[in-house]
Amino acid sequence: MNAHPITAFAVLAVLQLAFLSPCRATDVVTIDAKYKKDSISAPDPEFPITAQHLGEQGQGIYRLLINEKTGVVDEVKVLKSTRSRKLDASAVMTFFKWTFRPGSTKQRDVAVNFHLTGWSRGLH
């Protein structure tokens, strides 16, 4: 007889967590595979949480200047901004982590699309 109040309490606790947990946008960052040709390491940029909360999204185009001897990205220029400093900064900082096969390319223009697809509710 005491099991029913405990079960009811557990169900109510789970429901409360489900409805009171924050909703957040599902983020998608896409970079076409053609931009990663000849790369050794080419991680995708993170979609900053603050940009997600503000609903910021957009497509940016960045020029990577690559050291021919080492394959390391020496410089990144913003050719077309996403119109969000947070998104541009995430892309630029990530591009400095990219490396290419030495001698494969001197520069590469890369398009990045930061897109919010919908809303999800996480249970933690």
PDB file of C-alpha atoms in Angstrom:
ATOM      1  CA  MET A   1       0.000   0.000   0.000  1.00  0.00           C
ATOM      2  CA  ASN A   2       2.922   2.363   0.606  1.00  0.00           C
ATOM      3  CA  ALA A   3       4.361   1.610  -2.869  1.00  0.00           C
ATOM      4  CA  HIS A   4       1.664   3.604  -4.679  1.00  0.00           C
ATOM      5  CA  PRO A   5       2.493   7.001  -3.148  1.00  0.00           C
ATOM      6  CA  ILE A   6       6.191   6.432  -3.844  1.00  0.00           C
ATOM      7  CA  THR A   7       5.465   5.426  -7.458  1.00  0.00           C
ATOM      8  CA  ALA A   8       3.205   8.432  -7.909  1.00  0.00           C
ATOM      9  CA  PHE A   9       5.899  10.689  -6.465  1.00  0.00           C
ATOM     10  CA  ALA A  10       8.522   9.228  -8.836  1.00  0.00           C
ATOM     11  CA  VAL A  11       6.248   9.756 -11.843  1.00  0.00           C
ATOM     12  CA  LEU A  12       5.540  13.347 -10.813  1.00  0.00           C
ATOM     13  CA  ALA A  13       9.260  14.029 -10.316  1.00  0.00           C
ATOM     14  CA  VAL A  14      10.095  12.727 -13.809  1.00  0.00           C
ATOM     15  CA  LEU A  15       7.270  14.754 -15.387  1.00  0.00           C
ATOM     16  CA  GLN A  16       8.424  17.885 -13.575  1.00  0.00           C
ATOM     17  CA  LEU A  17      11.942  17.424 -14.904  1.00  0.00           C
ATOM     18  CA  ALA A  18      10.616  16.871 -18.413  1.00  0.00           C
ATOM     19  CA  PHE A  19       8.507  20.016 -18.443  1.00  0.00           C
ATOM     20  CA  LEU A  20      10.845  22.286 -16.520  1.00  0.00           C
ATOM     21  CA  SER A  21      14.053  21.335 -18.326  1.00  0.00           C
ATOM     22  CA  PRO A  22      15.148  23.995 -20.777  1.00  0.00           C
ATOM     23  CA  CYS A  23      14.230  23.796 -24.431  1.00  0.00           C
ATOM     24  CA  ARG A  24      17.050  24.445 -26.831  1.00  0.00           C
ATOM     25  CA  ALA A  25      17.496  24.674 -30.526  1.00  0.00           C
ATOM     26  CA  THR A  26      19.088  21.760 -32.323  1.00  0.00           C
ATOM     27  CA  ASP A  27      22.216  23.067 -33.957  1.00  0.00           C
ATOM     28  CA  VAL A  28      23.696  21.980 -37.259  1.00  0.00           C
ATOM     29  CA  VAL A  29      27.050  23.148 -38.608  1.00  0.00           C
ATOM     30  CA  THR A  30      27.722  22.032 -42.170  1.00  0.00           C
ATOM     31  CA  ILE A  31      30.837  22.234 -44.292  1.00  0.00           C
ATOM     32  CA  ASP A  32      30.775  20.524 -47.680  1.00  0.00           C
ATOM     33  CA  ALA A  33      33.358  17.730 -48.010  1.00  0.00           C
ATOM     34  CA  LYS A  34      34.934  19.402 -51.051  1.00  0.00           C
ATOM     35  CA  TYR A  35      36.375  22.087 -48.761  1.00  0.00           C
ATOM     36  CA  LYS A  36      38.163  19.422 -46.707  1.00  0.00           C
ATOM     37  CA  LYS A  37      39.968  17.911 -49.709  1.00  0.00           C
ATOM     38  CA  ASP A  38      43.671  17.249 -48.995  1.00  0.00           C
ATOM     39  CA  SER A  39      43.166  17.945 -45.293  1.00  0.00           C
ATOM     40  CA  ILE A  40      44.823  15.929 -42.556  1.00  0.00           C
ATOM     41  CA  SER A  41      42.668  17.408 -39.818  1.00  0.00           C
ATOM     42  CA  ALA A  42      39.525  19.471 -40.424  1.00  0.00           C
ATOM     43  CA  PRO A  43      37.173  19.605 -37.426  1.00  0.00           C
ATOM     44  CA  ASP A  44      33.818  21.343 -37.745  1.00  0.00           C
ATOM     45  CA  PRO A  45      33.267  24.543 -35.750  1.00  0.00           C
ATOM     46  CA  GLU A  46      31.189  24.419 -32.584  1.00  0.00           C
ATOM     47  CA  PHE A  47      27.821  26.194 -32.597  1.00  0.00           C
ATOM     48  CA  PRO A  48      28.187  28.507 -29.559  1.00  0.00           C
ATOM     49  CA  ILE A  49      25.447  28.032 -26.970  1.00  0.00           C
ATOM     50  CA  THR A  50      24.980  31.797 -26.598  1.00  0.00           C
ATOM     51  CA  ALA A  51      24.423  32.127 -30.360  1.00  0.00           C
ATOM     52  CA  GLN A  52      21.855  29.315 -30.197  1.00  0.00           C
ATOM     53  CA  HIS A  53      19.985  31.021 -27.356  1.00  0.00           C
ATOM     54  CA  LEU A  54      19.905  34.257 -29.349  1.00  0.00           C
ATOM     55  CA  GLY A  55      18.676  32.432 -32.467  1.00  0.00           C
ATOM     56  CA  GLU A  56      21.729  33.463 -34.463  1.00  0.00           C
ATOM     57  CA  GLN A  57      22.420  31.533 -37.642  1.00  0.00           C
ATOM     58  CA  GLY A  58      23.874  32.167 -41.071  1.00  0.00           C
ATOM     59  CA  GLN A  59      26.400  31.224 -43.712  1.00  0.00           C
ATOM     60  CA  GLY A  60      29.915  32.579 -43.789  1.00  0.00           C
ATOM     61  CA  ILE A  61      32.744  32.278 -46.293  1.00  0.00           C
ATOM     62  CA  TYR A  62      36.322  32.239 -45.040  1.00  0.00           C
ATOM     63  CA  ARG A  63      39.668  32.282 -46.838  1.00  0.00           C
ATOM     64  CA  LEU A  64      42.346  30.065 -45.324  1.00  0.00           C
ATOM     65  CA  LEU A  65      45.955  30.955 -46.147  1.00  0.00           C
ATOM     66  CA  ILE A  66      48.004  27.794 -45.763  1.00  0.00           C
ATOM     67  CA  ASN A  67      51.752  27.421 -45.234  1.00  0.00           C
ATOM     68  CA  GLU A  68      52.899  25.304 -48.191  1.00  0.00           C
ATOM     69  CA  LYS A  69      55.803  23.765 -46.272  1.00  0.00           C
ATOM     70  CA  THR A  70      53.906  22.715 -43.148  1.00  0.00           C
ATOM     71  CA  GLY A  71      50.248  22.545 -44.248  1.00  0.00           C
ATOM     72  CA  VAL A  72      49.282  24.665 -41.240  1.00  0.00           C
ATOM     73  CA  VAL A  73      46.692  27.431 -41.582  1.00  0.00           C
ATOM     74  CA  ASP A  74      48.607  30.678 -41.031  1.00  0.00           C
ATOM     75  CA  GLU A  75      45.788  33.164 -41.586  1.00  0.00           C
ATOM     76  CA  VAL A  76      41.990  33.220 -41.877  1.00  0.00           C
ATOM     77  CA  LYS A  77      40.085  36.049 -43.561  1.00  0.00           C
ATOM     78  CA  VAL A  78      36.324  36.551 -43.355  1.00  0.00           C
ATOM     79  CA  LEU A  79      35.116  37.040 -46.931  1.00  0.00           C
ATOM     80  CA  LYS A  80      31.409  36.925 -46.049  1.00  0.00           C
ATOM     81  CA  SER A  81      30.290  37.199 -42.448  1.00  0.00           C
ATOM     82  CA  THR A  82      27.486  35.165 -40.890  1.00  0.00           C
ATOM     83  CA  ARG A  83      26.492  38.521 -39.365  1.00  0.00           C
ATOM     84  CA  SER A  84      27.180  37.036 -35.941  1.00  0.00           C
ATOM     85  CA  ARG A  85      30.481  37.708 -34.194  1.00  0.00           C
ATOM     86  CA  LYS A  86      30.065  34.544 -32.131  1.00  0.00           C
ATOM     87  CA  LEU A  87      29.608  32.303 -35.179  1.00  0.00           C
ATOM     88  CA  ASP A  88      32.430  33.957 -37.145  1.00  0.00           C
ATOM     89  CA  ALA A  89      34.772  33.658 -34.159  1.00  0.00           C
ATOM     90  CA  SER A  90      33.940  29.969 -33.744  1.00  0.00           C
ATOM     91  CA  ALA A  91      34.659  29.310 -37.431  1.00  0.00           C
ATOM     92  CA  VAL A  92      37.901  31.322 -37.502  1.00  0.00           C
ATOM     93  CA  MET A  93      39.287  29.718 -34.324  1.00  0.00           C
ATOM     94  CA  THR A  94      38.439  26.248 -35.643  1.00  0.00           C
ATOM     95  CA  PHE A  95      40.128  26.886 -38.996  1.00  0.00           C
ATOM     96  CA  PHE A  96      43.400  27.518 -37.193  1.00  0.00           C
ATOM     97  CA  LYS A  97      43.163  23.854 -36.105  1.00  0.00           C
ATOM     98  CA  TRP A  98      42.921  22.633 -39.703  1.00  0.00           C
ATOM     99  CA  THR A  99      45.988  21.107 -41.340  1.00  0.00           C
ATOM    100  CA  PHE A 100      46.590  20.061 -44.932  1.00  0.00           C
ATOM    101  CA  ARG A 101      49.086  17.849 -46.686  1.00  0.00           C
ATOM    102  CA  PRO A 102      52.191  20.007 -47.162  1.00  0.00           C
ATOM    103  CA  GLY A 103      52.406  21.438 -50.673  1.00  0.00           C
ATOM    104  CA  SER A 104      48.802  20.527 -51.544  1.00  0.00           C
ATOM    105  CA  THR A 105      47.337  24.046 -51.488  1.00  0.00           C
ATOM    106  CA  LYS A 106      48.206  27.675 -50.665  1.00  0.00           C
ATOM    107  CA  GLN A 107      44.695  28.896 -49.955  1.00  0.00           C
ATOM    108  CA  ARG A 108      41.198  27.571 -49.626  1.00  0.00           C
ATOM    109  CA  ASP A 109      37.861  29.400 -49.493  1.00  0.00           C
ATOM    110  CA  VAL A 110      35.468  27.565 -47.183  1.00  0.00           C
ATOM    111  CA  ALA A 111      31.711  28.052 -46.759  1.00  0.00           C
ATOM    112  CA  VAL A 112      30.211  27.231 -43.346  1.00  0.00           C
ATOM    113  CA  ASN A 113      26.504  27.075 -42.625  1.00  0.00           C
ATOM    114  CA  PHE A 114      25.315  27.503 -39.025  1.00  0.00           C
ATOM    115  CA  HIS A 115      21.664  26.472 -38.911  1.00  0.00           C
ATOM    116  CA  LEU A 116      19.133  25.943 -36.112  1.00  0.00           C
ATOM    117  CA  THR A 117      16.740  23.142 -37.066  1.00  0.00           C
ATOM    118  CA  GLY A 118      14.162  23.021 -34.302  1.00  0.00           C
ATOM    119  CA  TRP A 119      13.716  22.617 -30.623  1.00  0.00           C
ATOM    120  CA  SER A 120      14.495  19.711 -28.324  1.00  0.00           C
ATOM    121  CA  ARG A 121      14.047  19.139 -24.632  1.00  0.00           C
ATOM    122  CA  GLY A 122      16.795  17.250 -22.872  1.00  0.00           C
ATOM    123  CA  LEU A 123      16.246  15.086 -19.830  1.00  0.00           C
ATOM    124  CA  HIS A 124      19.348  14.989 -17.661  1.00  0.00           C
TER     125      HIS A 124
END
